[in-house]
Short mmCIF file of C-alpha atoms in Angstrom, two decimals:
data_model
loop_
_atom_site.label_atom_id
_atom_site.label_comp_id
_atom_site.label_asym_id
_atom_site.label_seq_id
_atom_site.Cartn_x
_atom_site.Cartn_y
_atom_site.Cartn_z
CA UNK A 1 -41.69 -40.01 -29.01
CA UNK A 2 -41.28 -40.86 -25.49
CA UNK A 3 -42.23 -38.90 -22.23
CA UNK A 4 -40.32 -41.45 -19.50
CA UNK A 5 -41.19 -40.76 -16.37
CA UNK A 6 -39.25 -43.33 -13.92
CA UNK A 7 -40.01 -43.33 -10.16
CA UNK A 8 -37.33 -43.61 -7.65
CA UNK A 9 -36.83 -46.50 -4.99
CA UNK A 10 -38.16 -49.61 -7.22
CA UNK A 11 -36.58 -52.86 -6.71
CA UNK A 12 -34.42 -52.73 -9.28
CA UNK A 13 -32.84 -49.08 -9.07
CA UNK A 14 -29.48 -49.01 -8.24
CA UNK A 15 -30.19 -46.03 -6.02
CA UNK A 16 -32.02 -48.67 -3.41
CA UNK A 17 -30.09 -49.32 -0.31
CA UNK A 18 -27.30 -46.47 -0.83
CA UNK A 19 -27.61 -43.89 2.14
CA UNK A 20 -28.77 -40.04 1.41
CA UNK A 21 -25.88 -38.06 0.78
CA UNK A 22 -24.33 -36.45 3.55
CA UNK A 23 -23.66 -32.61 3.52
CA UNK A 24 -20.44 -31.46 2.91
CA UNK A 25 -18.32 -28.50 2.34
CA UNK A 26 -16.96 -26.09 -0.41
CA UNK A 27 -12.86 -27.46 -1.55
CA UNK A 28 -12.73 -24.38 -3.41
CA UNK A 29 -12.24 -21.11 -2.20
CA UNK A 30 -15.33 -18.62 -1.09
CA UNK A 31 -13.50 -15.43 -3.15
CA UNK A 32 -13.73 -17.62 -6.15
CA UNK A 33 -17.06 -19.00 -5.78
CA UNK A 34 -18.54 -15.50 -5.64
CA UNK A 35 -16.46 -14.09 -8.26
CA UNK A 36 -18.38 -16.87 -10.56
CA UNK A 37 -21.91 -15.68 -9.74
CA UNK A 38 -23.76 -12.76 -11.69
CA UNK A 39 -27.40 -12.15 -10.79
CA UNK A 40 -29.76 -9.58 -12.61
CA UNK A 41 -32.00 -6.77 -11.06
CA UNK A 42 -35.37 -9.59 -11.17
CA UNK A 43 -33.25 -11.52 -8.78
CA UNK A 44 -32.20 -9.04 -6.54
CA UNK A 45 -35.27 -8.01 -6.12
CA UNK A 46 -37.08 -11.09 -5.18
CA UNK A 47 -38.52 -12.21 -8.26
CA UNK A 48 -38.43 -16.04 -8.61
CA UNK A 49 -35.51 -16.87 -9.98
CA UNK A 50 -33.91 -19.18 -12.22
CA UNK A 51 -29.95 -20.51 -12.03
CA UNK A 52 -28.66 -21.25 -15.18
CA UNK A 53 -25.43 -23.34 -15.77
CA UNK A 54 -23.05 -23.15 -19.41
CA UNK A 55 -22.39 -26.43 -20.68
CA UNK A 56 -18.73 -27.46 -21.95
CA UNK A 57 -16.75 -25.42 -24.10
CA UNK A 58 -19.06 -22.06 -23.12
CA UNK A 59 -19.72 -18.81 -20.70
CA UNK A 60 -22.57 -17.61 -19.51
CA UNK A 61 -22.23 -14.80 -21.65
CA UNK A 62 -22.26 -17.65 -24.91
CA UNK A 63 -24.57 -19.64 -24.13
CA UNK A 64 -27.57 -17.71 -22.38
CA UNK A 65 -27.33 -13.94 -22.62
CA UNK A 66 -29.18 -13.90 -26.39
CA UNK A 67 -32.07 -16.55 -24.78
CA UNK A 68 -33.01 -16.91 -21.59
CA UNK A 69 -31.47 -14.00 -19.77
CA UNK A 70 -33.97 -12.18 -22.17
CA UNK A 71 -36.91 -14.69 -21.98
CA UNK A 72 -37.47 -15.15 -18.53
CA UNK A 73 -37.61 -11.43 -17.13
CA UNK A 74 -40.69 -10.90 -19.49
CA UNK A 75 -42.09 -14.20 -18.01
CA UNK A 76 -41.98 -12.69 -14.34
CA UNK A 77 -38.16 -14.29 -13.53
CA UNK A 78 -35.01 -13.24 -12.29
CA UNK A 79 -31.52 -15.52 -13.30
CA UNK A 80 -28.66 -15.67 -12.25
CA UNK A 81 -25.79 -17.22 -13.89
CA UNK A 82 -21.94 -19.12 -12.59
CA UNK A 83 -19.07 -19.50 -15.29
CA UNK A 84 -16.97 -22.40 -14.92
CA UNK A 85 -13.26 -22.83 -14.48
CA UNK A 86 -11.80 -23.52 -17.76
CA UNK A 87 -14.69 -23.52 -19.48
CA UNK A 88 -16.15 -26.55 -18.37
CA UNK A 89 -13.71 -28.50 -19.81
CA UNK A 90 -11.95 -29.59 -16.55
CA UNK A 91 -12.87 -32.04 -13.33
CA UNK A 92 -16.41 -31.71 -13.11
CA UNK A 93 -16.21 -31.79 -9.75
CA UNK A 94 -14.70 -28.91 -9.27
CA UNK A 95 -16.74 -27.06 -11.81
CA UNK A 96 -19.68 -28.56 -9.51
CA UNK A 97 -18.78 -26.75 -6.74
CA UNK A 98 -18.91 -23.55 -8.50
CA UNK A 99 -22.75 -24.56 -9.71
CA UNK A 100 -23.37 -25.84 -6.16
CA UNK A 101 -22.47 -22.45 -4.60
CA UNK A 102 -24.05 -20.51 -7.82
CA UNK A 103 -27.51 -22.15 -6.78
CA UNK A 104 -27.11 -21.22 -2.80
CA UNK A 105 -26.60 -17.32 -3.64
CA UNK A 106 -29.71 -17.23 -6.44
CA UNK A 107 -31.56 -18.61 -2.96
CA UNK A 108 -30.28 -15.86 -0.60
CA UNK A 109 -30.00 -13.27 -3.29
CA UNK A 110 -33.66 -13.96 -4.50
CA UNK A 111 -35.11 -14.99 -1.37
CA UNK A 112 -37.18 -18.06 -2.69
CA UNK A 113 -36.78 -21.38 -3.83
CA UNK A 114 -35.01 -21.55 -7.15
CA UNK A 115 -35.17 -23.35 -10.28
CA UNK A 116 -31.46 -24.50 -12.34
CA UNK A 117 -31.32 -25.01 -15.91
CA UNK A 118 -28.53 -26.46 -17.56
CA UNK A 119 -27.40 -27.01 -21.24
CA UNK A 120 -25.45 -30.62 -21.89
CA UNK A 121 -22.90 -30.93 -19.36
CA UNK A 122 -24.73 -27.64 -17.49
CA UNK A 123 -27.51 -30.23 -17.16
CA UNK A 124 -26.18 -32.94 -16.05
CA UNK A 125 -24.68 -30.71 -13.50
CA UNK A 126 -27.57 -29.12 -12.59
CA UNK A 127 -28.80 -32.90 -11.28
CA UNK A 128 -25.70 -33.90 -9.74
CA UNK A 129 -25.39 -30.40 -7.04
CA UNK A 130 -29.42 -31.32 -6.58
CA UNK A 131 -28.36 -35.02 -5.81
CA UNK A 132 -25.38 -34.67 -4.29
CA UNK A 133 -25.59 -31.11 -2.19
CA UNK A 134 -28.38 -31.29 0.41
CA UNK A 135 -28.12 -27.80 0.84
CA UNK A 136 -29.09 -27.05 -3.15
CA UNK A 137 -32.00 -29.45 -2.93
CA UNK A 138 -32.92 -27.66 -0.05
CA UNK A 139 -33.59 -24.46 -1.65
CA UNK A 140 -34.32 -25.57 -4.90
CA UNK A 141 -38.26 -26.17 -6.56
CA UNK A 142 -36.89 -27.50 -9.98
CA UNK A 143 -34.29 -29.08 -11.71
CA UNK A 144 -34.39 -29.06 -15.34
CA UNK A 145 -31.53 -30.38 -17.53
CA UNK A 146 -31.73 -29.41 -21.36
CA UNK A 147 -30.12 -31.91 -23.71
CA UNK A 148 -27.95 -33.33 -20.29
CA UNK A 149 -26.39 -36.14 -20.69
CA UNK A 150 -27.88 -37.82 -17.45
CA UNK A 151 -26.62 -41.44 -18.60
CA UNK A 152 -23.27 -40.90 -20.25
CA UNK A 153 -23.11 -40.21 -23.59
CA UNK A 154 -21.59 -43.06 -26.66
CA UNK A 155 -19.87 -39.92 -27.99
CA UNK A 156 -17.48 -39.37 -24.56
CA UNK A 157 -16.72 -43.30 -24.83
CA UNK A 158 -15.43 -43.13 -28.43
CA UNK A 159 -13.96 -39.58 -27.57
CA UNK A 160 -11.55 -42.23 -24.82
CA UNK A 161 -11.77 -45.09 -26.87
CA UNK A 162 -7.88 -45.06 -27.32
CA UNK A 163 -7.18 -45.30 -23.80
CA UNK A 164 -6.63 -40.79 -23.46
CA UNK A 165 -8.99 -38.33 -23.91
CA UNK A 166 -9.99 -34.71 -22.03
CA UNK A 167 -10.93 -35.20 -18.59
CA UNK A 168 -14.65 -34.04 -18.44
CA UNK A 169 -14.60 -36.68 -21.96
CA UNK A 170 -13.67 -39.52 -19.30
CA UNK A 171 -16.21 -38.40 -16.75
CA UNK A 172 -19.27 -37.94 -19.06
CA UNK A 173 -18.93 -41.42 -20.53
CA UNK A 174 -21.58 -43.69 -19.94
CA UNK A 175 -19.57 -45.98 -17.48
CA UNK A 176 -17.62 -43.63 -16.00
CA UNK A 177 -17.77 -43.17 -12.36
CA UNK A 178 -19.74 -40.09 -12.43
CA UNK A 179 -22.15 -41.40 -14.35
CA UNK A 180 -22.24 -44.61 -12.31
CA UNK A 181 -21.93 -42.70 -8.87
CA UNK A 182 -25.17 -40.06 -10.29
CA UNK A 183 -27.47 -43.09 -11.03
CA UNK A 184 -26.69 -44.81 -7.65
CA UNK A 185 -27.65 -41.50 -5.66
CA UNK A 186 -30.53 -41.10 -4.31
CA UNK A 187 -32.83 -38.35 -5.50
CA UNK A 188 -33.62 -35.89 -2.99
CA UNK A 189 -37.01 -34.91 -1.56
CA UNK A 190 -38.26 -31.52 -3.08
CA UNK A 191 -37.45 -30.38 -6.20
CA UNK A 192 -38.70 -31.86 -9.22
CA UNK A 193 -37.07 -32.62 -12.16
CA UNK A 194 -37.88 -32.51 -15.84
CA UNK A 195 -35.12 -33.55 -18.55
CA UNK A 196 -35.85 -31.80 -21.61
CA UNK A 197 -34.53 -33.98 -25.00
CA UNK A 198 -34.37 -34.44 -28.26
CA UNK A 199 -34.74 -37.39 -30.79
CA UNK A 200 -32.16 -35.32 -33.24
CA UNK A 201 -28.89 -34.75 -30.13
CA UNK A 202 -26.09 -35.77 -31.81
CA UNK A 203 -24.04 -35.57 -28.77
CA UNK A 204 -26.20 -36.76 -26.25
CA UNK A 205 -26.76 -40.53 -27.35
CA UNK A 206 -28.03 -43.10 -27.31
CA UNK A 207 -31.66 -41.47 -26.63
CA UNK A 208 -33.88 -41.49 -24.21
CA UNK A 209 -31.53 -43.33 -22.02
CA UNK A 210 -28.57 -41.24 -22.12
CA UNK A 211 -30.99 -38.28 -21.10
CA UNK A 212 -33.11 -39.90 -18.56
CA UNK A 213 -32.42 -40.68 -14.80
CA UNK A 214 -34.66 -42.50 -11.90
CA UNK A 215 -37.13 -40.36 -10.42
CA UNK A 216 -37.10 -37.73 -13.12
CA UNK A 217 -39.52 -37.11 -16.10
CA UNK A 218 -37.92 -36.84 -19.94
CA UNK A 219 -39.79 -35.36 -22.34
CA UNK A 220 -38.91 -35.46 -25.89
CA UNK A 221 -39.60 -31.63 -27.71
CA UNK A 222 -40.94 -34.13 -30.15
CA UNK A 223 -43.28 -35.76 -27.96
CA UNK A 224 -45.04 -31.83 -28.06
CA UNK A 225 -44.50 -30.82 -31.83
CA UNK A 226 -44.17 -34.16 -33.97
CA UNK A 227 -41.14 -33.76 -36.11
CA UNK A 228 -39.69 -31.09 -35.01
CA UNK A 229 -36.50 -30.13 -36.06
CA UNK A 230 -33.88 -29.38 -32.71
CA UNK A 231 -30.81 -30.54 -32.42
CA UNK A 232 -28.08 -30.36 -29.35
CA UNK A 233 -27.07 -27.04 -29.42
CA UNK A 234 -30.42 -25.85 -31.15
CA UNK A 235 -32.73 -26.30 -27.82
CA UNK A 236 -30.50 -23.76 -26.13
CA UNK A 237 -33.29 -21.00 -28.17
CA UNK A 238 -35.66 -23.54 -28.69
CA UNK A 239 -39.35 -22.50 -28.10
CA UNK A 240 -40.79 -26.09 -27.19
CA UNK A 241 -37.91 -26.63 -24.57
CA UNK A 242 -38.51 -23.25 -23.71
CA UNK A 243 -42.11 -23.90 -23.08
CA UNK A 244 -41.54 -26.69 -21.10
CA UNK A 245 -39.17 -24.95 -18.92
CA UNK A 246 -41.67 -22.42 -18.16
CA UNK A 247 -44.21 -25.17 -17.29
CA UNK A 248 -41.92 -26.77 -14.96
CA UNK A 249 -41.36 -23.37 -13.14
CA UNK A 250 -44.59 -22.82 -12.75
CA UNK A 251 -46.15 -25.87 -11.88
CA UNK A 252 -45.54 -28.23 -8.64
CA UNK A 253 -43.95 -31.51 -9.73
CA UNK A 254 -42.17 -32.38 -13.45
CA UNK A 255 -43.55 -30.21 -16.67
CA UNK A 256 -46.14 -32.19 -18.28
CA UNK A 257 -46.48 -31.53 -22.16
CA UNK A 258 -50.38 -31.87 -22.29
CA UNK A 259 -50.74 -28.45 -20.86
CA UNK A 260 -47.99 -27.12 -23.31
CA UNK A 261 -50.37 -25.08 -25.80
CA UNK A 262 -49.62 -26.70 -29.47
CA UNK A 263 -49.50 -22.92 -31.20
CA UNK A 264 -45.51 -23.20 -29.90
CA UNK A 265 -44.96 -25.70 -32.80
CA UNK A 266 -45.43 -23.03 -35.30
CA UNK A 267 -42.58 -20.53 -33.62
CA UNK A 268 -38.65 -20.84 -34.61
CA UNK A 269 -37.72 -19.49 -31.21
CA UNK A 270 -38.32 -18.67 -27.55
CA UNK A 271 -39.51 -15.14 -26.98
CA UNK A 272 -36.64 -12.17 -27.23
CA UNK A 273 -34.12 -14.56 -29.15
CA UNK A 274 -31.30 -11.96 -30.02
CA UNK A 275 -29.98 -13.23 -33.25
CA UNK A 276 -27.17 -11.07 -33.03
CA UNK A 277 -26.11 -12.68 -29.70
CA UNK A 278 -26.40 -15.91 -31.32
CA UNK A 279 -23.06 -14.98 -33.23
CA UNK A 280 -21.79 -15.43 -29.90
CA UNK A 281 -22.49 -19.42 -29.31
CA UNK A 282 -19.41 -19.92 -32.19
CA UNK A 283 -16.86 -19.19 -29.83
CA UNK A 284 -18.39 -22.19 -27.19
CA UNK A 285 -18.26 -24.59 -30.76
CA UNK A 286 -14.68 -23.74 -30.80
CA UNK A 287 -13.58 -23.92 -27.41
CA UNK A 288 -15.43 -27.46 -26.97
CA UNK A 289 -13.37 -28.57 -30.34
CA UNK A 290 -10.39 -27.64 -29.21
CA UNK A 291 -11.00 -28.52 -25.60
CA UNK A 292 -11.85 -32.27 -26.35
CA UNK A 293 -9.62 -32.63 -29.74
CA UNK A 294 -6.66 -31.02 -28.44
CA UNK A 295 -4.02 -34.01 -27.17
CA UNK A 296 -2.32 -31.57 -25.14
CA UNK A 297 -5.80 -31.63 -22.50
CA UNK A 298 -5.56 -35.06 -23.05
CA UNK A 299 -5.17 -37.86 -19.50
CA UNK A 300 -5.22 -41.87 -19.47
CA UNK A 301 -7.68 -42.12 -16.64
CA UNK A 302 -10.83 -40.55 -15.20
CA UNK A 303 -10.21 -38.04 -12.59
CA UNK A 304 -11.07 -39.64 -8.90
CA UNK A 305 -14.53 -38.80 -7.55
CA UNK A 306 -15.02 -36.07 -4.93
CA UNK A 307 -14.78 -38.15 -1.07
CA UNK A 308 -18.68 -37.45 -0.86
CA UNK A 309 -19.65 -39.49 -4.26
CA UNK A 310 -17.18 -42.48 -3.55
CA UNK A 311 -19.91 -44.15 -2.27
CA UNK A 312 -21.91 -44.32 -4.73
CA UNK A 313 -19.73 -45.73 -7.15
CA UNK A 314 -20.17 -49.36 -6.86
#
């Protein structure tokens, strides 16, 4: 079990010799953008707080409100959340914009530097507004994907291997141009970031690659607690990822799993897991089935990159 730290700005990174990203402005509209936000009573009060993005198929509601919006108030945190257009399952650069924005108003709502947690595609875009929007990095301590498909994933190729598939399918394939254009960015002075895995993701594959970038640290829940059982939608409640998260948040730099205390191995969930709410995470199962199955979403090509990643896509 692998903890892969790789360091930016070696001679063989891609990322060497492409320019820091330029900032940029919002395509869509402000009255939108806002709408998307929700931020609890820690946040508004100037508790640290944490951003935390659905990944496809889900809400906010679906994916975090029975985990972490209960977890990290009684760690000390505030969170706020953004809900994606369509569920995720359109251009993810447009959905980007709504994370990009999400992670500006946690700052001036909370006052502080922030951290942003994603889940699969929430992760990956959690990297890419840190990467690509100098004013997120600016304001942001730590990134922390959880099971984000960093790389590209095998399962989004053979989702498109028939020449049509759903859009964000195209995009988080592992030589699409989002993918490519991510890996060639540079990574950003200031906030950290800590890709949380596991060895079990049956969407996120092949692993650790396709959950690792340059100048981030991937850590394996297995590399803590030696077979132990997590899957892709499973870490979303999962007390090792969990515990990492909270190390990364409260720690400079990436999380580090030596100072993760072992007696997490022996718990089946993070702290205030609602399994009542859980019912809730069927309805994002559904809506990602349908969403990438249905023909009717379907397009022949990848979506064209935003003007400010075209750059990096060579």
């Amino acid at each position: 079990m692998l903890c892969v730290t790789t360091p930016p700005g070696s001679a063989d990174d891609p990322e060497v010799g492409f320019p820091v990203v330029a900032a940029h402005e919002f395509t869509v509209g402000q009255e939108r953008l806002r709408a998307a936000v929700r931020c609890d009573s820690g946040a508004r009060s100037g508790r640290p707080t944490v951003l935390l993005i659905p990944g496809t198929g889900g809400t906010p509601d679906e994916i975090w409100s029975w985990n972490y919006e209960k977890a990290l108030p009684t760690a000390g945190y505030g969170w706020c959340t953004v809900e994606l257009p369509d569920r995720a399952l359109g251009d993810f650069a447009v959905s980007a914009e709504y994370a990009a924005y999400a992670a500006m108003q946690a700052h001036r709502v909370s006052g502080r530097p922030i951290g942003i947690v994603g889940h699969s595609q929430g992760g990956a875009m959690a990297a890419w507004i840190a990467k690509f929007w100098p004013q997120v990095a600016a304001v942001t301590s730590d990134v922390i994907p959880i099971a984000g498909p960093l790389g590209g994933s095998a399962v989004a190729d053979s989702l498109c291997a028939g020449g049509a598939c759903a859009p964000i399918a195209w995009q988080m394939g592992t030589r699409s141009h989002v993918t490519r254009a991510f890996a060639n960015a540079p990574v950003p002075d200031g906030p950290a970031f800590t890709s949380i895995q596991t060895v079990q993701d049956e969407l996120v594959l092949p692993q650790p690659q396709a959950g690792s970038m340059r100048g981030g640290r991937t850590i394996m829940v297995q590399q803590v607690c030696p077979g132990h059982l997590a899957d892709h939608g499973m870490l979303v409640f999962d007390p090792v990822a969990y515990a990492l998260v909270l190390d990364a948040l409260g720690h400079p730099g990436p999380a580090d799993p030596s100072r993760v205390d072992r007696s997490v191995c022996g718990q089946a969930t993070l702290p205030g897991f609602d399994p009542a709410g859980y019912t809730t995470f069927t309805h994002t199962v559904s809506a990602l089935m349908f969403g990438l199955l249905d023909t009717r979403n379907w397009v022949p090509a990848e979506k064209p990159l935003p003007a400010y990643a075209e750059l990096y896509d060579r």
